[in-house]
Amino acid sequence: MLDHAISDETLLSVQNLSKHFPVYKGIIRHQVGVIKAVDGISFDIRKGETLGLVGESGCGKSTAGRTILRLYDATEGTITFGGQNVAELSGESLRRIRPRMQMIFQDPQACLNPRMTVSSIIAEPLDEHATVKGRAKQDRVSELLDAVGMNPRFANRYPHEFSGGQRQRIGIARALALDPDFIVCDEPIAALDVSIQAQVVNLLEELQSRLGLTYLFISHDLSMVRHIADRVAVMYLGKVVELADREQLYADPKHPYTRALLSAVPIPNPEVETKRTRIILKGDVPSPANPPKGCRFCTRCPEAIEKCHSVEPDWRKLGDGRHVACHLAE
Amino acid sequence: MDAPAITDSKAPVLEVQGLRTVFHTSEGMIHAVNGVSFYLRAGELVGVVGESGSGKSVTMMSLMKLLPEPPAEIVGGSALLEGRDLLRLEPSALRHVRGGEIGFVFQDPMTSLNPVFTIGYQLTEPLREHLGMSRSEARARAIDLLSLVGIPTPEERLNDFPHQFSGGMRQRVMIAIALACDPKVLIADEPTTALDVTIQAQILELVKSLRQELGMGIVWITHDLGVVAGIADRVMVMYGGLVVEHARVSELYARPMHPYTRALLETLPSLDGTRSDRLRSIAGQPPHMTQAPSACPFAPRCTHVHDRCLAENPPLVEAAPGHDVACWWRPPEQVSESEVNADA
């Protein structure tokens, strides 16, 4: 992580955010249930910081990112950004705030229109939201390509002519086009090879320190999150179970799920690997349509007590400033 | 050296020599595998590490003749399974090898299981086909196999379809199918890549315990250096359709010699220990493979490149006991070590 200034000012505040998807069945498509993809999460992101959001597939981390950007409408809760509740904006006021919040997607193949040139892909947000035209627009595109380490001469090529890492750079250039304050990076390196991942992460960090960006970095790669994030939130089945400063979380995880998750990550060192004792979680993640009663993790938790099966743990702040949702954490 | 040298007693169960595979495409020839040699002994696990396009999967698919020809063409080499060359077997004989003597586990368990047949059918099929078991024998064995891979209530689950299993459970079923006929060799192609880390940990534990129980040779293809560190005996690193480094696992991680392996290990952020401010990255892109390598395929991205690298492709040679590397350059610590040894 490069040095970058983190201010005390909160850029984005998420309070009790939920996103439920209805489940329909039968010919008349009556609703038979809901998938509680995100179920009451709260956190703040300070200006200039990177908040890592980790968890396994299906835990709701991507849904959380998309709901914050209003790509989905929130079921409940507030998203305070720039003094406004993004969850309740509509029409022109929503449109005005969109340029300030952008997204970088996981699959650089799927998120770029194969029939558009790189130049038109990057210029599209400019056409929508800005008033630059002609020469100035082309200059801005060149400037953006240059900023992400690509040759501006490639502007008239098509996405298929580029490798995965280069396509991800194009996606980043598009996200930067409107000078956003906040970017949701949804697994931006998951589809890339190891040697290319480092290039993209370094680029994201350079851009952050140069442009003062704030990131929500969604990933399942705990090692990479330790590298890039200032604070880390761990999600399980629609809930944030732990939120702490990076050093605290990795050195001394308080939630049993965080501990299991960290212990499951293979370490590229045979000596360490052979000596390690792993916490092997039993079974699979329960369905978010029918989450367990009490603590959501109680069905797989190696430390669960009786209370965990009946009472849902509060989201509470511990003495050292971190947040955790577990009856046993101290 | 404390660890015994790699070249020891037991004869390999699988021995591949100079395998070369190309693809004929509309944009010309792709040289995917450019002379790969390796061996596998009973009871050991060899990890094959490389990025996408390094030829690791194509190598394994080639020796089972699983690639459609054309566009693929195996242009050279041999693959001896206990003395028989798989590349020259009759199709009918090869059928008995696939799924019989060699088991395969693929990356994505959803696409490699047939969605319209029950797990029980897919599991008993190889038993009846290869071992000539009766329906009831095969069913009994299928139940044994499912419990071996840790699926609860196997009798009931036999009648379930793949979609009724979770990702981790499906991969367990795939492993059970691959193990059905007691294969001598198990080839696992990125078997945990599509799984979550906590599920991956379950599968890795399972494979570790099965290895001890069954004693077959396993080839484990992955891009994850962490996974290999925990389970492999030996590791081959592939780049540009070539094996660029090969050593015992502890040796490879402690003393990597090829600049690619070294860079790869340095790019990884760590879960513990010190955090660097900036990740080391490997500049440039992997090679396009449109030409057979006449120079070192890693030369354009290598920090130790010199004239010879661009003129001549280095052969894989034993640079230290049991440690093979295909590179003209030697790490400084290794040069000084060998000097010390020479003095002594």
Coordinates of N, CA, C and O in Angstrom, one line a residue, chain A residues 1-3 55-58 163-166 193-199 201-203 205-206 220-224 226-229 246-247 250 257 260-274 276 278-285 300, chain B residues 50-53 56 166-169 193-202 204-205 208 223-231 249-254 260 264-265 267-286 301:
Chain A
M1 N 0.8 -1.2 0.0 CA 0.0 0.0 0.0 C 0.9 1.2 0.0 O 1.8 1.4 0.8
L2 N 0.6 2.1 -0.9 CA 1.3 3.4 -0.9 C 0.8 4.3 0.2 O -0.3 4.1 0.6
D3 N 1.6 5.3 0.5 CA 1.1 6.2 1.5 C 0.0 7.0 0.9 O 0.1 7.6 -0.2
G55 N -15.4 -12.2 2.0 CA -16.4 -13.3 2.3 C -16.4 -14.2 1.2 O -15.9 -14.0 0.1
E56 N -17.2 -15.4 1.4 CA -17.2 -16.4 0.4 C -18.3 -16.1 -0.6 O -19.1 -15.2 -0.4
S57 N -18.4 -16.9 -1.7 CA -19.4 -16.6 -2.7 C -20.8 -16.8 -2.1 O -21.0 -17.7 -1.3
G58 N -21.7 -15.9 -2.4 CA -23.0 -15.9 -1.9 C -23.2 -15.2 -0.6 O -24.3 -15.3 0.0
S163 N -5.4 -8.1 -23.8 CA -5.3 -9.2 -22.8 C -6.2 -8.8 -21.6 O -6.7 -7.7 -21.5
G164 N -6.4 -9.8 -20.7 CA -7.3 -9.6 -19.5 C -6.8 -8.4 -18.7 O -7.7 -7.6 -18.3
G165 N -5.6 -8.3 -18.4 CA -5.0 -7.2 -17.6 C -5.2 -5.9 -18.2 O -5.6 -4.9 -17.6
Q166 N -5.0 -5.8 -19.6 CA -5.2 -4.6 -20.3 C -6.7 -4.2 -20.3 O -7.1 -3.0 -20.1
D193 N -4.4 -13.4 -14.0 CA -3.3 -14.3 -13.6 C -2.5 -13.6 -12.5 O -2.5 -12.4 -12.4
V194 N -1.8 -14.4 -11.7 CA -1.1 -13.9 -10.6 C -0.1 -12.8 -10.9 O -0.1 -11.8 -10.3
S195 N 0.6 -13.0 -12.0 CA 1.6 -12.0 -12.4 C 1.0 -10.7 -12.8 O 1.6 -9.6 -12.7
I196 N -0.3 -10.7 -13.3 CA -1.0 -9.5 -13.8 C -1.7 -8.9 -12.6 O -1.9 -7.7 -12.6
Q197 N -2.1 -9.7 -11.6 CA -2.9 -9.1 -10.5 C -2.1 -8.0 -9.8 O -2.6 -7.0 -9.5
A198 N -0.8 -8.3 -9.6 CA 0.1 -7.3 -8.9 C 0.1 -6.0 -9.7 O 0.1 -4.9 -9.1
Q199 N 0.2 -6.1 -11.0 CA 0.2 -4.9 -11.9 C -1.1 -4.0 -11.6 O -1.0 -2.8 -11.5
V201 N -3.3 -4.2 -9.1 CA -3.4 -3.6 -7.7 C -2.4 -2.4 -7.5 O -2.8 -1.4 -6.9
N202 N -1.2 -2.5 -8.0 CA -0.3 -1.4 -7.9 C -0.9 -0.1 -8.6 O -0.8 1.0 -8.1
L203 N -1.6 -0.4 -9.8 CA -2.2 0.8 -10.5 C -3.3 1.4 -9.6 O -3.4 2.6 -9.5
E205 N -3.6 1.4 -6.5 CA -3.0 2.2 -5.3 C -2.4 3.5 -5.8 O -2.5 4.5 -5.1
E206 N -1.7 3.5 -6.9 CA -1.1 4.7 -7.4 C -2.2 5.7 -7.7 O -2.1 6.9 -7.3
H220 N -12.4 -12.0 -2.5 CA -12.4 -13.2 -1.6 C -10.9 -13.6 -1.3 O -10.7 -14.5 -0.6
D221 N -10.0 -12.8 -1.8 CA -8.6 -13.1 -1.7 C -8.1 -12.3 -0.4 O -7.8 -11.1 -0.5
L222 N -8.0 -13.1 0.7 CA -7.6 -12.4 1.9 C -6.2 -11.8 1.9 O -5.9 -10.9 2.6
S223 N -5.3 -12.5 1.2 CA -3.9 -12.0 1.2 C -3.9 -10.6 0.5 O -3.2 -9.7 0.9
M224 N -4.6 -10.6 -0.6 CA -4.6 -9.3 -1.4 C -5.3 -8.2 -0.6 O -4.8 -7.0 -0.6
R226 N -5.3 -7.9 2.6 CA -4.4 -7.4 3.6 C -3.4 -6.4 3.0 O -3.0 -5.5 3.7
H227 N -3.1 -6.6 1.8 CA -2.2 -5.7 1.1 C -2.8 -4.3 0.9 O -2.2 -3.3 1.2
I228 N -4.0 -4.3 0.4 CA -4.6 -3.1 -0.2 C -5.5 -2.3 0.8 O -5.6 -1.1 0.8
A229 N -6.1 -3.0 1.8 CA -7.1 -2.4 2.6 C -6.6 -1.7 3.8 O -5.6 -2.2 4.4
R246 N -7.0 -3.3 9.6 CA -6.3 -4.5 8.9 C -5.4 -5.2 9.9 O -5.5 -6.4 10.0
E247 N -4.5 -4.5 10.6 CA -3.6 -5.2 11.5 C -4.3 -6.0 12.6 O -3.9 -7.2 12.8
Y250 N -6.1 -9.2 11.0 CA -5.2 -10.3 10.6 C -4.4 -10.9 11.7 O -4.1 -12.1 11.8
Y257 N -15.7 -17.1 12.5 CA -15.7 -17.2 11.1 C -14.4 -16.6 10.5 O -13.8 -17.2 9.6
A260 N -11.6 -19.0 11.0 CA -11.7 -20.1 10.1 C -11.3 -19.7 8.7 O -10.5 -20.4 8.0
L261 N -11.8 -18.6 8.3 CA -11.5 -18.1 6.9 C -10.0 -17.9 6.7 O -9.4 -18.3 5.8
L262 N -9.4 -17.2 7.7 CA -7.9 -17.0 7.6 C -7.1 -18.3 7.7 O -6.1 -18.4 7.0
S263 N -7.6 -19.2 8.5 CA -6.8 -20.4 8.6 C -7.0 -21.3 7.3 O -6.2 -22.2 7.1
A264 N -8.0 -21.0 6.5 CA -8.2 -21.9 5.3 C -7.4 -21.4 4.2 O -7.2 -22.1 3.2
V265 N -6.8 -20.2 4.2 CA -6.1 -19.7 3.1 C -4.7 -20.4 3.0 O -4.0 -20.4 4.0
P266 N -4.4 -21.0 1.9 CA -3.2 -21.7 1.8 C -2.0 -20.7 1.7 O -2.1 -19.7 1.1
I267 N -0.9 -21.0 2.4 CA 0.2 -20.1 2.5 C 1.3 -20.7 1.6 O 1.7 -21.8 1.7
P268 N 1.9 -19.9 0.7 CA 2.9 -20.4 -0.2 C 4.2 -20.6 0.4 O 5.2 -20.0 0.1
N269 N 4.3 -21.4 1.4 CA 5.5 -21.8 2.1 C 5.3 -23.2 2.7 O 4.6 -23.3 3.7
P270 N 6.0 -24.2 2.2 CA 5.7 -25.5 2.6 C 6.0 -25.8 4.1 O 5.3 -26.5 4.7
E271 N 7.0 -25.0 4.6 CA 7.3 -25.3 6.0 C 6.2 -24.8 6.9 O 5.8 -25.5 7.9
V272 N 5.7 -23.6 6.6 CA 4.6 -23.1 7.4 C 3.3 -24.0 7.2 O 2.6 -24.3 8.1
E273 N 3.1 -24.4 5.9 CA 1.9 -25.2 5.6 C 1.9 -26.5 6.4 O 0.8 -26.9 6.9
T274 N 3.0 -27.2 6.5 CA 3.0 -28.5 7.2 C 2.8 -28.4 8.7 O 2.3 -29.3 9.3
R276 N 1.0 -25.9 10.1 CA -0.2 -25.2 10.5 C -1.3 -26.2 10.9 O -1.5 -27.2 10.3
R278 N -5.2 -26.3 10.8 CA -6.4 -25.7 10.1 C -7.6 -25.8 10.9 O -7.9 -26.9 11.5
I279 N -8.4 -24.8 10.9 CA -9.8 -24.9 11.4 C -10.6 -25.4 10.2 O -10.7 -24.6 9.2
I280 N -11.0 -26.6 10.1 CA -11.8 -27.0 8.9 C -13.3 -26.9 9.3 O -13.8 -27.6 10.2
L281 N -14.0 -26.0 8.6 CA -15.4 -25.9 8.9 C -16.2 -27.0 8.3 O -15.9 -27.5 7.2
K282 N -17.2 -27.5 9.0 CA -18.0 -28.6 8.5 C -19.1 -28.0 7.6 O -19.6 -26.9 7.9
G283 N -19.5 -28.8 6.6 CA -20.6 -28.5 5.8 C -20.5 -27.3 4.9 O -19.4 -26.7 4.7
D284 N -21.6 -26.8 4.4 CA -21.7 -25.7 3.5 C -22.4 -24.5 4.1 O -23.0 -24.6 5.1
V285 N -22.3 -23.4 3.4 CA -23.0 -22.2 3.8 C -24.5 -22.4 3.6 O -25.0 -22.9 2.6
R300 N -22.2 -23.9 11.5 CA -20.8 -24.3 11.2 C -19.8 -23.9 12.2 O -18.6 -24.3 12.1
Chain B
G50 N 1.4 -22.9 -13.0 CA 1.6 -22.0 -14.2 C 0.4 -21.1 -14.4 O -0.6 -21.4 -13.8
E51 N 0.6 -20.1 -15.2 CA -0.5 -19.2 -15.4 C -1.4 -19.7 -16.6 O -1.0 -20.7 -17.2
S52 N -2.5 -19.1 -16.9 CA -3.3 -19.5 -18.0 C -2.5 -19.4 -19.3 O -1.8 -18.5 -19.5
G53 N -2.6 -20.5 -20.1 CA -1.8 -20.5 -21.3 C -0.4 -21.0 -21.2 O 0.3 -21.0 -22.1
K56 N -0.2 -26.1 -19.0 CA -0.3 -27.2 -18.0 C -1.5 -28.1 -18.2 O -1.3 -29.3 -18.1
S166 N -24.1 -29.2 -3.5 CA -23.4 -27.9 -3.5 C -22.1 -28.1 -4.2 O -21.7 -29.2 -4.6
G167 N -21.4 -26.9 -4.5 CA -20.1 -27.0 -5.3 C -19.1 -27.9 -4.7 O -18.5 -28.7 -5.4
G168 N -18.9 -27.8 -3.4 CA -17.9 -28.6 -2.7 C -18.3 -30.1 -2.8 O -17.5 -31.0 -3.0
M169 N -19.6 -30.4 -2.6 CA -20.1 -31.7 -2.6 C -19.9 -32.3 -4.0 O -19.6 -33.5 -4.2
T193 N -10.2 -24.6 -7.7 CA -10.2 -23.2 -8.1 C -11.6 -22.6 -8.1 O -11.7 -21.4 -7.7
A194 N -12.6 -23.4 -8.4 CA -14.0 -22.8 -8.4 C -14.6 -22.8 -7.0 O -15.7 -22.4 -6.9
L195 N -13.9 -23.3 -6.0 CA -14.5 -23.4 -4.7 C -14.0 -22.3 -3.7 O -13.0 -21.7 -3.9
D196 N -14.8 -22.1 -2.7 CA -14.5 -21.1 -1.7 C -13.4 -21.6 -0.8 O -13.2 -22.8 -0.7
V197 N -12.6 -20.7 -0.2 CA -11.5 -21.2 0.6 C -11.8 -22.2 1.7 O -11.1 -23.1 1.9
T198 N -12.9 -22.0 2.4 CA -13.2 -22.9 3.5 C -13.6 -24.3 2.9 O -13.3 -25.3 3.5
I199 N -14.2 -24.3 1.7 CA -14.5 -25.6 1.0 C -13.3 -26.2 0.4 O -13.0 -27.4 0.5
Q200 N -12.4 -25.3 -0.1 CA -11.1 -25.8 -0.6 C -10.3 -26.5 0.5 O -9.7 -27.5 0.2
A201 N -10.3 -25.9 1.7 CA -9.6 -26.5 2.8 C -10.2 -27.9 3.1 O -9.4 -28.8 3.3
Q202 N -11.5 -28.1 3.0 CA -12.1 -29.4 3.2 C -11.6 -30.4 2.1 O -11.2 -31.5 2.4
L204 N -8.8 -30.2 0.3 CA -7.4 -30.5 0.4 C -7.1 -31.5 1.5 O -6.3 -32.4 1.4
E205 N -7.9 -31.4 2.6 CA -7.8 -32.3 3.7 C -8.1 -33.7 3.2 O -7.5 -34.7 3.5
K208 N -5.4 -35.2 1.0 CA -4.3 -35.6 1.8 C -4.5 -37.0 2.5 O -3.7 -37.9 2.5
H223 N -2.9 -22.9 -10.3 CA -2.1 -21.6 -10.4 C -1.8 -21.1 -9.0 O -1.2 -20.0 -8.9
D224 N -2.3 -21.8 -8.0 CA -2.1 -21.3 -6.6 C -0.9 -21.9 -5.9 O -0.9 -23.0 -5.6
L225 N 0.1 -21.0 -5.8 CA 1.3 -21.5 -5.1 C 1.1 -21.9 -3.7 O 1.9 -22.7 -3.1
G226 N 0.1 -21.4 -3.1 CA -0.2 -21.7 -1.7 C -0.8 -23.2 -1.6 O -0.4 -23.9 -0.7
V227 N -1.6 -23.5 -2.5 CA -2.2 -24.9 -2.5 C -1.1 -25.9 -2.6 O -1.0 -26.9 -1.9
V228 N -0.3 -25.7 -3.6 CA 0.8 -26.6 -3.9 C 1.7 -26.8 -2.7 O 2.1 -27.9 -2.3
A229 N 2.0 -25.7 -2.0 CA 3.0 -25.7 -0.9 C 2.5 -26.7 0.2 O 3.3 -27.4 0.9
G230 N 1.1 -26.8 0.3 CA 0.6 -27.7 1.4 C 0.5 -29.1 1.1 O 0.5 -30.0 2.0
I231 N 0.4 -29.5 -0.2 CA 0.1 -30.9 -0.5 C 1.1 -31.6 -1.4 O 1.1 -32.8 -1.4
V249 N 9.3 -29.9 -3.1 CA 8.5 -28.7 -2.8 C 9.3 -27.8 -1.8 O 9.3 -26.6 -2.0
S250 N 9.9 -28.4 -0.8 CA 10.6 -27.5 0.2 C 11.8 -26.8 -0.5 O 12.0 -25.6 -0.2
E251 N 12.5 -27.5 -1.4 CA 13.6 -26.9 -2.1 C 13.2 -25.8 -3.0 O 13.7 -24.7 -3.0
L252 N 12.1 -26.0 -3.7 CA 11.6 -25.0 -4.7 C 11.2 -23.7 -4.0 O 11.6 -22.6 -4.4
Y253 N 10.5 -23.8 -2.8 CA 10.1 -22.5 -2.1 C 11.3 -21.9 -1.4 O 11.3 -20.7 -1.2
A254 N 12.2 -22.7 -0.9 CA 13.3 -22.2 -0.1 C 14.4 -21.6 -1.1 O 15.0 -20.6 -0.8
Y260 N 11.4 -16.6 -13.2 CA 9.9 -16.6 -13.2 C 9.4 -17.1 -11.9 O 8.5 -16.4 -11.3
L264 N 7.3 -14.8 -9.3 CA 6.0 -15.3 -8.9 C 5.8 -15.3 -7.4 O 4.8 -14.9 -6.8
L265 N 6.8 -15.9 -6.7 CA 6.8 -16.0 -5.3 C 6.8 -14.6 -4.6 O 6.2 -14.3 -3.6
T267 N 5.6 -11.8 -6.0 CA 4.4 -11.0 -6.3 C 3.3 -11.2 -5.3 O 2.4 -10.4 -5.2
L268 N 3.4 -12.4 -4.7 CA 2.3 -12.8 -3.8 C 2.3 -12.0 -2.5 O 3.3 -11.9 -1.8
P269 N 1.1 -11.3 -2.2 CA 1.1 -10.6 -0.9 C 0.9 -11.7 0.2 O 0.4 -12.8 -0.1
S270 N 1.4 -11.5 1.4 CA 1.4 -12.5 2.4 C 0.3 -12.3 3.4 O -0.2 -11.2 3.6
L271 N -0.1 -13.4 4.0 CA -1.2 -13.3 5.0 C -0.6 -12.9 6.4 O -1.3 -12.4 7.3
D272 N 0.7 -13.3 6.6 CA 1.3 -12.9 7.8 C 2.7 -12.3 7.5 O 3.0 -12.1 6.3
G273 N 3.4 -11.9 8.4 CA 4.7 -11.3 8.2 C 4.6 -9.9 7.7 O 3.5 -9.3 7.8
T274 N 5.7 -9.3 7.2 CA 5.7 -7.9 6.9 C 4.9 -7.7 5.6 O 4.9 -8.5 4.7
R275 N 4.3 -6.5 5.6 CA 3.6 -6.1 4.4 C 4.5 -5.1 3.6 O 5.0 -4.2 4.2
S276 N 4.6 -5.3 2.3 CA 5.4 -4.4 1.5 C 4.5 -3.2 1.1 O 3.3 -3.4 1.0
D277 N 5.1 -2.1 0.8 CA 4.3 -0.9 0.4 C 3.8 -1.1 -1.0 O 2.7 -0.6 -1.3
R278 N 4.5 -1.8 -1.8 CA 4.1 -2.0 -3.2 C 4.4 -3.4 -3.5 O 5.4 -4.0 -3.1
L279 N 3.5 -4.0 -4.3 CA 3.7 -5.4 -4.7 C 4.7 -5.4 -5.8 O 4.7 -4.6 -6.7
R280 N 5.6 -6.4 -5.8 CA 6.5 -6.7 -6.9 C 5.6 -7.2 -8.0 O 4.8 -8.1 -7.8
S281 N 5.7 -6.6 -9.2 CA 4.9 -7.2 -10.3 C 5.8 -7.7 -11.4 O 7.0 -7.3 -11.5
I282 N 5.3 -8.5 -12.2 CA 6.1 -9.0 -13.4 C 5.6 -8.2 -14.6 O 4.4 -8.3 -14.9
A283 N 6.5 -7.4 -15.2 CA 6.1 -6.5 -16.2 C 5.7 -7.3 -17.5 O 6.1 -8.5 -17.6
G284 N 4.9 -6.8 -18.3 CA 4.6 -7.4 -19.6 C 3.6 -8.5 -19.6 O 2.9 -8.6 -18.6
Q285 N 3.4 -9.2 -20.6 CA 2.4 -10.2 -20.8 C 3.0 -11.6 -21.1 O 4.1 -11.7 -21.6
P286 N 2.2 -12.6 -20.8 CA 2.7 -14.0 -21.2 C 2.8 -14.1 -22.7 O 2.2 -13.3 -23.4
R301 N 10.2 -10.7 -20.3 CA 9.7 -10.2 -19.0 C 10.8 -10.3 -17.9 O 10.5 -10.0 -16.8

